[in-house]
Amino acid sequence: MPWLRRALLYSVVAVIVVSLRNSGQRYERLAAEAENIQTGFIGAHEGSLQNGRLYDAMTAAGCSPREAGLTANALARSLRPSSLRGEDRYEIVMSSSGAFMHLTLTHGLRRYVVAARPGRYVLSTRPVPLAIHHRTAAGTMKGSLWASMQAQGIEPSVIIEFSDVFRWTLDFLTEPRDGDHFALAWAERRTPEGRITDQSIKAAFYEGATARRKTAVLFEGHYYDEKGDSLQRAFLRAPLNFRTISS
């Protein structure tokens, strides 16, 4: 029901819009570095696969050809050797006597662990834990939206999403002017190594002499303005492409 949706949105908008409307204020990035925990294991070796060959990484760490082969066979139960990439990360732990104990391989968004057990090698998998980081930014239009947002340290993927959020209510081809103001808050998911896997704008604000004030708040997968009305319309204000926001 429209009145209920608006009531729920007002509590969110009251907090977000007030902070975003002050377009002269610069928001600091809220990015916390993942803490590197040192295991302290003697005989631990870690790095990237470089040439994509796990066998080479294991033998270089001191594993015997037999240990490397048994580990590869166990890993092949869930992961094709041909799918390994140079950027895949690994950690190999050896015992104090130089025997293989376990391998942890990070491939994409999953971790594969092969552990040596009496008479067998055991494989287990689990997803890479992702941390959510909340970020905000604001600035003033000068030249193009693309250049103006990049000047505030905003990644290209977020700039494109920002323009996509307002594609029904703002004509980026004719309405933006130098001196217009923008602000946004978004969340990004990161791996423990700091790699960003995806980003999502939670709230956005644009205000200009021609464009007037535009507000967008994400609610249950859709964007709404400060009155609780959906931003999605039957027709776009204007076709939008890369050159529209970068020139």
Coordinates of C-alpha atoms in Angstrom, one line a residue:
M1 CA 0.0 0.0 0.0
P2 CA 1.4 3.4 -1.0
W3 CA 0.8 5.0 2.5
L4 CA 2.5 2.2 4.3
R5 CA 5.5 2.2 1.9
R6 CA 5.9 5.9 2.4
A7 CA 5.7 5.6 6.2
L8 CA 8.5 3.0 6.1
L9 CA 10.6 5.1 3.8
Y10 CA 10.3 8.3 5.8
S11 CA 12.2 6.9 8.7
V12 CA 15.1 6.0 6.2
V13 CA 14.9 9.2 4.2
A14 CA 14.9 11.4 7.4
V15 CA 18.4 10.1 8.2
I16 CA 19.9 9.8 4.7
V17 CA 18.5 12.8 2.8
V18 CA 19.4 15.3 5.6
S19 CA 23.1 14.2 5.4
L20 CA 23.2 14.1 1.6
R21 CA 21.5 17.5 1.0
N22 CA 24.5 19.4 2.4
S23 CA 26.3 19.2 -0.9
G24 CA 29.1 21.5 0.1
Q25 CA 30.3 19.0 2.6
R26 CA 32.9 16.4 1.6
Y27 CA 32.4 12.9 2.9
E28 CA 35.4 10.9 3.9
R29 CA 35.6 7.4 2.6
L30 CA 34.6 4.7 5.1
A31 CA 36.8 1.9 4.0
A32 CA 38.3 -0.3 6.8
E33 CA 41.3 -2.4 5.9
A34 CA 40.9 -6.2 6.5
E35 CA 43.2 -7.1 9.3
N36 CA 46.0 -9.4 8.4
I37 CA 46.3 -12.2 10.9
Q38 CA 49.6 -13.9 11.0
T39 CA 49.2 -17.6 11.9
G40 CA 52.7 -18.1 13.1
F41 CA 52.9 -21.6 11.7
I42 CA 56.5 -22.7 11.0
G43 CA 56.7 -24.0 7.5
A44 CA 53.7 -21.9 6.1
H45 CA 54.1 -20.8 2.5
E46 CA 51.7 -18.5 0.7
G47 CA 51.4 -16.6 -2.5
S48 CA 49.7 -16.6 -5.9
L49 CA 49.9 -19.4 -8.4
Q50 CA 51.7 -17.2 -11.0
N51 CA 51.6 -19.6 -13.9
G52 CA 48.5 -21.4 -12.7
R53 CA 50.3 -24.6 -11.8
L54 CA 49.6 -25.8 -8.2
Y55 CA 52.2 -28.6 -8.6
D56 CA 55.0 -26.0 -9.1
A57 CA 53.9 -24.0 -6.0
M58 CA 53.8 -27.1 -3.8
T59 CA 57.1 -28.5 -4.8
A60 CA 58.7 -25.1 -4.4
A61 CA 57.3 -25.0 -0.9
G62 CA 59.0 -28.3 -0.1
C63 CA 56.3 -30.8 -0.8
S64 CA 57.3 -34.1 -2.4
P65 CA 56.0 -35.0 -5.9
R66 CA 53.8 -37.6 -4.2
E67 CA 52.2 -35.1 -1.8
A68 CA 51.7 -32.6 -4.6
G69 CA 50.0 -35.3 -6.8
L70 CA 47.7 -36.6 -4.0
T71 CA 46.7 -33.0 -3.2
A72 CA 45.9 -32.3 -6.8
N73 CA 43.8 -35.5 -7.1
A74 CA 41.8 -34.5 -4.0
L75 CA 41.3 -30.9 -5.3
A76 CA 40.2 -32.2 -8.7
R77 CA 37.0 -33.7 -7.1
S78 CA 35.6 -30.1 -7.0
L79 CA 37.8 -28.0 -9.1
R80 CA 39.2 -28.6 -12.6
P81 CA 42.9 -28.1 -12.8
S82 CA 42.5 -26.2 -16.0
S83 CA 40.3 -23.6 -14.3
L84 CA 43.2 -22.4 -12.0
R85 CA 44.4 -18.9 -12.6
G86 CA 47.6 -17.0 -11.8
E87 CA 45.8 -14.7 -9.4
D88 CA 44.5 -17.6 -7.3
R89 CA 46.0 -17.5 -3.8
Y90 CA 47.3 -20.4 -1.8
E91 CA 48.7 -21.2 1.7
I92 CA 50.6 -24.4 2.3
V93 CA 51.4 -25.6 5.8
M94 CA 54.1 -28.1 6.5
S95 CA 54.9 -29.8 9.8
S96 CA 58.2 -29.2 11.6
S97 CA 59.5 -32.4 10.1
G98 CA 58.7 -31.2 6.6
A99 CA 55.6 -33.2 5.9
F100 CA 52.6 -31.7 4.1
M101 CA 49.8 -30.8 6.5
H102 CA 47.2 -28.8 4.5
L103 CA 46.6 -26.6 1.5
T104 CA 44.2 -23.6 1.4
L105 CA 43.4 -22.4 -2.1
T106 CA 41.3 -19.4 -2.8
H107 CA 39.7 -19.5 -6.3
G108 CA 37.1 -16.9 -7.1
L109 CA 34.7 -16.6 -4.2
R110 CA 35.4 -20.1 -2.7
R111 CA 38.1 -21.6 -0.6
Y112 CA 39.3 -25.2 -1.1
V113 CA 41.1 -26.9 1.8
V114 CA 43.0 -30.2 1.3
A115 CA 44.2 -31.7 4.5
A116 CA 46.5 -34.8 4.9
R117 CA 44.9 -37.4 7.1
P118 CA 46.2 -40.9 7.9
G119 CA 45.9 -42.9 4.7
R120 CA 43.9 -40.2 2.8
Y121 CA 43.7 -36.6 1.7
V122 CA 40.4 -34.8 2.6
L123 CA 38.9 -32.0 0.6
S124 CA 36.5 -29.4 2.0
T125 CA 35.1 -26.2 0.5
R126 CA 33.6 -23.0 1.9
P127 CA 32.7 -19.6 0.6
V128 CA 35.1 -16.7 1.0
P129 CA 33.8 -14.5 3.8
L130 CA 32.8 -11.1 2.5
A131 CA 32.9 -7.9 4.5
I132 CA 30.4 -5.1 3.8
H133 CA 31.9 -1.6 3.7
H134 CA 29.7 1.5 3.6
R135 CA 31.0 4.6 1.7
T136 CA 29.7 8.1 1.0
A137 CA 30.8 10.8 -1.4
A138 CA 29.6 14.3 -2.5
G139 CA 30.8 16.9 -5.0
T140 CA 30.0 19.7 -7.4
M141 CA 29.5 19.3 -11.2
K142 CA 32.3 20.7 -13.3
G143 CA 32.6 19.7 -17.0
S144 CA 31.0 16.3 -16.9
L145 CA 29.4 14.0 -14.3
W146 CA 32.0 11.4 -15.0
A147 CA 35.0 13.7 -14.4
S148 CA 33.3 15.3 -11.4
M149 CA 32.6 12.1 -9.6
Q150 CA 36.0 10.6 -10.4
A151 CA 37.5 13.7 -8.8
Q152 CA 35.8 12.5 -5.6
G153 CA 37.4 9.1 -5.8
I154 CA 34.2 7.3 -7.0
E155 CA 34.8 4.2 -9.1
P156 CA 33.5 4.0 -12.7
S157 CA 31.1 1.2 -11.8
V158 CA 29.5 3.3 -9.1
I159 CA 29.3 6.4 -11.5
I160 CA 27.4 4.3 -14.1
E161 CA 25.0 2.9 -11.4
F162 CA 24.4 6.5 -10.2
S163 CA 23.3 7.6 -13.7
D164 CA 21.3 4.4 -14.0
V165 CA 19.4 5.2 -10.8
F166 CA 18.1 8.5 -12.2
R167 CA 17.6 7.5 -15.8
W168 CA 13.8 7.9 -15.5
T169 CA 13.8 11.3 -13.8
L170 CA 16.9 13.1 -14.9
D171 CA 18.0 13.8 -18.5
F172 CA 21.8 13.7 -18.2
L173 CA 22.0 14.9 -21.8
T174 CA 20.4 18.3 -21.3
E175 CA 19.8 19.1 -17.6
P176 CA 23.2 19.0 -15.8
R177 CA 25.0 22.3 -15.3
D178 CA 28.3 23.3 -13.8
G179 CA 27.7 24.0 -10.2
D180 CA 25.1 21.3 -9.7
H181 CA 25.6 19.1 -6.6
F182 CA 25.5 15.4 -6.1
A183 CA 25.9 13.0 -3.2
L184 CA 25.5 9.3 -2.7
A185 CA 25.9 6.5 -0.2
W186 CA 26.7 3.0 -1.3
A187 CA 27.8 -0.4 0.0
E188 CA 30.5 -2.7 -1.4
R189 CA 31.4 -6.2 -0.5
R190 CA 35.1 -7.1 -0.3
T191 CA 37.1 -10.2 0.1
P192 CA 39.6 -10.4 3.0
E193 CA 42.3 -9.4 0.5
G194 CA 40.4 -6.2 -0.3
R195 CA 39.0 -7.2 -3.7
I196 CA 35.6 -5.6 -4.4
T197 CA 33.1 -8.2 -5.6
D198 CA 30.0 -6.0 -6.0
Q199 CA 28.6 -2.5 -5.2
S200 CA 25.1 -1.1 -4.6
I201 CA 23.9 2.4 -4.2
K202 CA 21.7 2.8 -1.1
A203 CA 20.8 6.5 -1.5
A204 CA 21.6 9.2 -4.0
F205 CA 20.9 12.9 -4.4
Y206 CA 21.3 15.4 -7.3
E207 CA 20.3 19.1 -7.3
G208 CA 20.7 21.7 -10.0
A209 CA 19.1 24.8 -11.4
T210 CA 17.6 23.0 -14.3
A211 CA 17.4 19.4 -12.9
R212 CA 16.0 20.6 -9.5
R213 CA 16.3 18.3 -6.6
K214 CA 16.3 14.5 -7.2
T215 CA 16.4 12.0 -4.4
A216 CA 16.7 8.2 -4.6
V217 CA 16.5 5.7 -1.8
L218 CA 16.8 1.9 -2.2
F219 CA 14.0 0.0 -0.6
E220 CA 13.2 -3.7 -1.2
G221 CA 15.1 -3.7 -4.5
H222 CA 13.6 -0.6 -6.0
Y223 CA 14.4 3.1 -5.8
Y224 CA 11.9 5.7 -4.4
D225 CA 12.0 9.5 -4.1
E226 CA 11.6 11.3 -0.7
K227 CA 7.8 11.2 -1.1
G228 CA 7.7 7.4 -1.4
D229 CA 7.0 7.3 -5.2
S230 CA 8.8 4.9 -7.4
L231 CA 11.5 6.4 -9.7
Q232 CA 10.7 3.9 -12.4
R233 CA 8.6 5.3 -15.2
A234 CA 7.2 4.0 -18.4
F235 CA 9.7 6.0 -20.5
L236 CA 13.2 7.2 -19.9
R237 CA 13.9 10.9 -19.8
A238 CA 16.5 10.4 -22.5
P239 CA 18.6 7.5 -23.9
L240 CA 21.8 7.3 -21.8
N241 CA 25.1 6.1 -22.9
F242 CA 28.7 6.5 -21.7
R243 CA 29.3 9.7 -23.7
T244 CA 26.4 11.4 -22.0
I245 CA 28.0 11.4 -18.6
S246 CA 31.6 11.6 -19.7
S247 CA 31.5 14.6 -22.1

